Each structure stands twice: as C-alpha cells, then as structure tokens.
PDB file of C-alpha atoms in Angstrom:
ATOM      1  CA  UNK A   1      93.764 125.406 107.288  1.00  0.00           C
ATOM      2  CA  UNK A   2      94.204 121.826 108.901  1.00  0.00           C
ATOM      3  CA  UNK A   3      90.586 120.836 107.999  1.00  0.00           C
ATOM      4  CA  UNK A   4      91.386 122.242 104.569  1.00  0.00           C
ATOM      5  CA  UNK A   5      94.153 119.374 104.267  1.00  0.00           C
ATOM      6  CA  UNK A   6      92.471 116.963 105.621  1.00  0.00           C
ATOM      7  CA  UNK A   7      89.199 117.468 103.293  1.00  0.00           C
ATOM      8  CA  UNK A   8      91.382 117.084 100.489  1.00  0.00           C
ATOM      9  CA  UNK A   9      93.095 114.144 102.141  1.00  0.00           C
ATOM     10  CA  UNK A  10      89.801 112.207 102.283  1.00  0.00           C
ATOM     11  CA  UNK A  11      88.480 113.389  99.105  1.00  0.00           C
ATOM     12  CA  UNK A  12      90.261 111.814  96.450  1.00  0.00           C
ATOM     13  CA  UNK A  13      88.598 113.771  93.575  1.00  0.00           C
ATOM     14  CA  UNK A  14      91.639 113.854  92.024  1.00  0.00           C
ATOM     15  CA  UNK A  15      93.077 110.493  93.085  1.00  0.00           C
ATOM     16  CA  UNK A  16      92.661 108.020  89.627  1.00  0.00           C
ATOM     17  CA  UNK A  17      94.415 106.919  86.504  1.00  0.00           C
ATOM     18  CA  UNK A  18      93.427 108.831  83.205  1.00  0.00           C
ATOM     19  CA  UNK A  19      92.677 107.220  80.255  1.00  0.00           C
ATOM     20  CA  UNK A  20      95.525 108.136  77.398  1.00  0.00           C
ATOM     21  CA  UNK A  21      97.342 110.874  79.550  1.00  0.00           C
ATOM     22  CA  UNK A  22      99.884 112.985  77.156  1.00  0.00           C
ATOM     23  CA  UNK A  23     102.599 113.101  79.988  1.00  0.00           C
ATOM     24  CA  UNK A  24     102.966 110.776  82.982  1.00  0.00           C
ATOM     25  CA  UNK A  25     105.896 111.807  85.549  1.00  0.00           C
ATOM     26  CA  UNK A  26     106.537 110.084  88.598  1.00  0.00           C
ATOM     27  CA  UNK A  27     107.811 111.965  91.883  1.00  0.00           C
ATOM     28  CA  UNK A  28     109.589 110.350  94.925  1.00  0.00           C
ATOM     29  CA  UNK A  29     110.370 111.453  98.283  1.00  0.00           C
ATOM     30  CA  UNK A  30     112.447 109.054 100.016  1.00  0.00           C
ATOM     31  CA  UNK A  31     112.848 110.685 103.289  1.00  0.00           C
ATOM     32  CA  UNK A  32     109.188 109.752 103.840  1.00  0.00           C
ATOM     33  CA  UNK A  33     108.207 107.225 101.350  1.00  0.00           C
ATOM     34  CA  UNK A  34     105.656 110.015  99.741  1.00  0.00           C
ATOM     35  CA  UNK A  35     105.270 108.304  96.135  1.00  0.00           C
ATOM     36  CA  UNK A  36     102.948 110.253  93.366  1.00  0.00           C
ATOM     37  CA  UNK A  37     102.279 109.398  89.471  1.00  0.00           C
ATOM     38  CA  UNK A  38     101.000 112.372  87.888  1.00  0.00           C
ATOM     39  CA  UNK A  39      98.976 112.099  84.637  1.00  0.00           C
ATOM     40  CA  UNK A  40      98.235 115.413  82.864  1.00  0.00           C
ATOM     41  CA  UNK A  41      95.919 115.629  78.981  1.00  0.00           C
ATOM     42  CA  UNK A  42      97.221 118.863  76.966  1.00  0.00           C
ATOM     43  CA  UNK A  43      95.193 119.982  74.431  1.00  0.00           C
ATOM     44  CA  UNK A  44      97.880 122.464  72.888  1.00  0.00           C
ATOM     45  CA  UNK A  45      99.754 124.120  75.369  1.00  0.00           C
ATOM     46  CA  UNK A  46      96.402 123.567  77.905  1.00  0.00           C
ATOM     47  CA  UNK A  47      96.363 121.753  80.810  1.00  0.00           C
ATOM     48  CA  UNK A  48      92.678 119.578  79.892  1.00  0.00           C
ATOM     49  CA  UNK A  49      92.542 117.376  82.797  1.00  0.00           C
ATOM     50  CA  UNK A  50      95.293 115.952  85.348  1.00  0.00           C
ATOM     51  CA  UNK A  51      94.939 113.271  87.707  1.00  0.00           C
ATOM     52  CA  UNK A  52      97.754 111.345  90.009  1.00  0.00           C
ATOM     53  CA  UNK A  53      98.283 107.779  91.892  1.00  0.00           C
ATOM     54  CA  UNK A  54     100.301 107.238  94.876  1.00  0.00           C
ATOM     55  CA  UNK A  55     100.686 106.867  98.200  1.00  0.00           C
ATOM     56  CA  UNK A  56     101.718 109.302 100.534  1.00  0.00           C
ATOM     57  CA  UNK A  57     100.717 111.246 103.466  1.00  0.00           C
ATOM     58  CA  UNK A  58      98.208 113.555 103.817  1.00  0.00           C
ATOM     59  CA  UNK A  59     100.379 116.847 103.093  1.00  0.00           C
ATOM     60  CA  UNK A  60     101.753 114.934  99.964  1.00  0.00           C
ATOM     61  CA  UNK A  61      98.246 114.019  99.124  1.00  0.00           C
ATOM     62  CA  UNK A  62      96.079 117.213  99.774  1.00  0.00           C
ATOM     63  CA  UNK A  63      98.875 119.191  98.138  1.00  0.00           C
ATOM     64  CA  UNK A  64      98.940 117.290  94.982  1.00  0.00           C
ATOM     65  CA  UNK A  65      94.640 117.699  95.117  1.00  0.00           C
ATOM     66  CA  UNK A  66      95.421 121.122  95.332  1.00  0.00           C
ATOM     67  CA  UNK A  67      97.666 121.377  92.611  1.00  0.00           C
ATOM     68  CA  UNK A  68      95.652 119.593  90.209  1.00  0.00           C
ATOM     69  CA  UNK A  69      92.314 121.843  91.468  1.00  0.00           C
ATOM     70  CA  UNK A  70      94.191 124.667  90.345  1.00  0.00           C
ATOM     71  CA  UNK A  71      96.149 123.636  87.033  1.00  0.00           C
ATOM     72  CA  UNK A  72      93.032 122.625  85.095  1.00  0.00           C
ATOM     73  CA  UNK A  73      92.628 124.486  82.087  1.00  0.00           C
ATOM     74  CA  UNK A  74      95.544 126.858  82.538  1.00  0.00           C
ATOM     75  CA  UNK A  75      97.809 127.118  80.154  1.00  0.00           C
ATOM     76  CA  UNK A  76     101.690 125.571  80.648  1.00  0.00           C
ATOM     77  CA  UNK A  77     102.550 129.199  81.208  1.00  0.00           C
ATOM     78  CA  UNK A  78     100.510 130.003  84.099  1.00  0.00           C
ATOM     79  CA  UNK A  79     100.434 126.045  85.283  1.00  0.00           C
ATOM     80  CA  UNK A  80     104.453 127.055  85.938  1.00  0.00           C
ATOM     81  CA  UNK A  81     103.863 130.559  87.235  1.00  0.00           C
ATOM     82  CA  UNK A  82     101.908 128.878  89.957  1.00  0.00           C
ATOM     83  CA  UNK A  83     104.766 126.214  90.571  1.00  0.00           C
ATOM     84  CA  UNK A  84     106.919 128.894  90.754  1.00  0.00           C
ATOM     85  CA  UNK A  85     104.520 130.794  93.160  1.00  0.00           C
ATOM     86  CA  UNK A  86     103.429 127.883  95.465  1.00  0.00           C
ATOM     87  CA  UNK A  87     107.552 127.273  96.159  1.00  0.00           C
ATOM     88  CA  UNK A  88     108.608 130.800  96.712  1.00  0.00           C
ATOM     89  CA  UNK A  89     105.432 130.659  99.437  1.00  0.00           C
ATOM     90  CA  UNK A  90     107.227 127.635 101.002  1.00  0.00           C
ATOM     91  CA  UNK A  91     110.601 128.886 100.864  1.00  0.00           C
ATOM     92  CA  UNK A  92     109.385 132.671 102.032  1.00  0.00           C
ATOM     93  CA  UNK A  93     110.745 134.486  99.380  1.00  0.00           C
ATOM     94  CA  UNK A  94     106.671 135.578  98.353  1.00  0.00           C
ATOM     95  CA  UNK A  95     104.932 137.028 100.955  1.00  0.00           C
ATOM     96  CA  UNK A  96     102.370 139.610  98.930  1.00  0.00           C
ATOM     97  CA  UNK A  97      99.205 138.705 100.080  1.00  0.00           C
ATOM     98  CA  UNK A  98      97.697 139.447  96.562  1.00  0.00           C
ATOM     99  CA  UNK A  99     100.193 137.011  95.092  1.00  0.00           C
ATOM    100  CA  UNK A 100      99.514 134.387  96.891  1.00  0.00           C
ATOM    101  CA  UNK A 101      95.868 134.545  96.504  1.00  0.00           C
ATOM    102  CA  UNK A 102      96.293 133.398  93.354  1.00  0.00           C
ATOM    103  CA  UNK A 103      97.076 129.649  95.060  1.00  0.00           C
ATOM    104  CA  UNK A 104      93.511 129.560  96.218  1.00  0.00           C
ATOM    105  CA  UNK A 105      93.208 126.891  98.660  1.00  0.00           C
ATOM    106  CA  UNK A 106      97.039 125.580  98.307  1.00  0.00           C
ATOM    107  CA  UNK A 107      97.717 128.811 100.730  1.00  0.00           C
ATOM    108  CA  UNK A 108      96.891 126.461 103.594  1.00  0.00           C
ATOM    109  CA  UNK A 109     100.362 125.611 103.117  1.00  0.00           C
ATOM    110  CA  UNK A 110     101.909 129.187 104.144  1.00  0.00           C
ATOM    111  CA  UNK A 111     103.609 128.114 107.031  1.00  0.00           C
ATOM    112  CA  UNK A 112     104.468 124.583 106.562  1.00  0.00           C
ATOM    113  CA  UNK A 113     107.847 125.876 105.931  1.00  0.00           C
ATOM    114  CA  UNK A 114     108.050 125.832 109.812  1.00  0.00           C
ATOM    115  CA  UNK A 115     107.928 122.324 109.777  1.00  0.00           C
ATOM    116  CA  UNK A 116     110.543 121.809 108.246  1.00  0.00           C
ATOM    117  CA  UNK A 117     110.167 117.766 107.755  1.00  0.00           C
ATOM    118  CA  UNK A 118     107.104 118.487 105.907  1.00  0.00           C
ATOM    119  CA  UNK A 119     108.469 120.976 103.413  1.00  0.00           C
ATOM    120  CA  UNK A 120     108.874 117.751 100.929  1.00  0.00           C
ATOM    121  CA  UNK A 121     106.058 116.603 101.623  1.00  0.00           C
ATOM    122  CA  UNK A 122     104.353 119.851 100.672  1.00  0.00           C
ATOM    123  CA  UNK A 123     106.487 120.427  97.047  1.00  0.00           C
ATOM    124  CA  UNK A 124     106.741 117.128  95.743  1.00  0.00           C
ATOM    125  CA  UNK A 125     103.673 117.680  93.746  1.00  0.00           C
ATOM    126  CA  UNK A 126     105.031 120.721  92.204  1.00  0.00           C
ATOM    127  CA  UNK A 127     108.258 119.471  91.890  1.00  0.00           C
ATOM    128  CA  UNK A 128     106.904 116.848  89.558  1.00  0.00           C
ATOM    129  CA  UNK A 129     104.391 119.202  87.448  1.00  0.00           C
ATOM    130  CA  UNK A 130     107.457 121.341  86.722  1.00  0.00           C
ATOM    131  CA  UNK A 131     109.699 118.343  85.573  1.00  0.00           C
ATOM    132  CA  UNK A 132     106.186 117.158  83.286  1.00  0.00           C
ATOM    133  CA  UNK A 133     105.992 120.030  81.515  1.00  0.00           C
ATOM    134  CA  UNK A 134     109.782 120.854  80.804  1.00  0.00           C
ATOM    135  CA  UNK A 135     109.367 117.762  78.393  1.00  0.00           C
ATOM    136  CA  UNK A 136     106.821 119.690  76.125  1.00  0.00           C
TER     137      UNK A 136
END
C-alpha cells in the first residue's frame, strides 16, 4: 500500500488549477502545515472534473489524488457516500470488506488510523469535499 501512496505522491495527475471551477474550498491542517485548494466543475448535481493546489505531505497529497480519482463523474450523492465511507474506514466504524471496496485505491489508507498523527493528514481531503458540496 506504501508504493500506492507514494505513486500518487509523485504523480500529480490531479495536482493543477481548473479553468472556471463552480466551487473552490480551501482545507487546512495546522498541526502539520498540510494546505489543499480544491476546485470541483458540476454539471448538475455531477461531479465533471476536480482538481486541487497545495502543499502538503505525501498522505495529504496521495489522499486528495485519490479522492479526486474516485469522485469524477459521480454524482454529489455518491461523491458524499464515499466521504462518508472513506472516514468511517479511518475511524473503524466500517470494516465490510465489500464496502470498502468501493474506495478503490483510497483503501491503502485502512490502517492509517494506527498512526494516529497521520489521521489528518489522511481526511483533510474529504473533510474539504464534504464542506464543497454542502454549499450546493
């Protein structure tokens, strides 16, 4: 799972400002200077595109790649359901193996919540997407 981080660490696919975004929300987290912009382009209540900015490290980073990997083209609905999913993993409260599947390669993340420094690190990306979309 390490080398899973790290690829999306390096990658950056995701890493770049959109043209015209519909929503942009900003997420902090001061206990280790992790700072993201999130952009995200709705079409309706679909998720067309998102992209972020920031600076971070690489848990905040390849989390937030994740995220955004997954949250194309679903809906609001199901962009939440997977927020919802991905923090219930972290805090163990979802342990079904068939409903976590559904987080793809953001399952690399199943046992950060033994670290528990990183936990942040790990959310902050969802933390933000769910504060985006409770302004539509």
């Amino acid at each position: 799972y390490t080398q899973l981080i790290m690829e999306h660490n390096r990658s950056g696919h995701n890493k770049k400002t959109m043209e015209g975004p519909d929503i942009i929300e900003k997420g902090h987290n001061p206990s280790c200077g992790d700072d993201i912009s999130l952009e995200l382009k709705l079409d309706g209540d679909i998720i067309k595109d998102a992209a972020f900015t920031g600076v971070g490290c690489a848990i905040s980073q390849a989390s937030t790649s994740m995220m955004i990997d997954l949250i194309k083209g679903k809906d609001i609905q199901e962009a939440l359901d997977l927020v919802n999913t991905f923090i219930g993993m972290i805090k163990k409260e979802i342990s079904d193996e068939k409903e976590l599947e559904k987080l793809e390669d953001a399952i690399a993340f199943k046992n950060i919540s033994n670290m528990p420094a990183r936990v942040k690190c790990a959310v902050l990306s969802w933390h933000t997407l769910k504060e985006a979309l409770a302004q539509r």
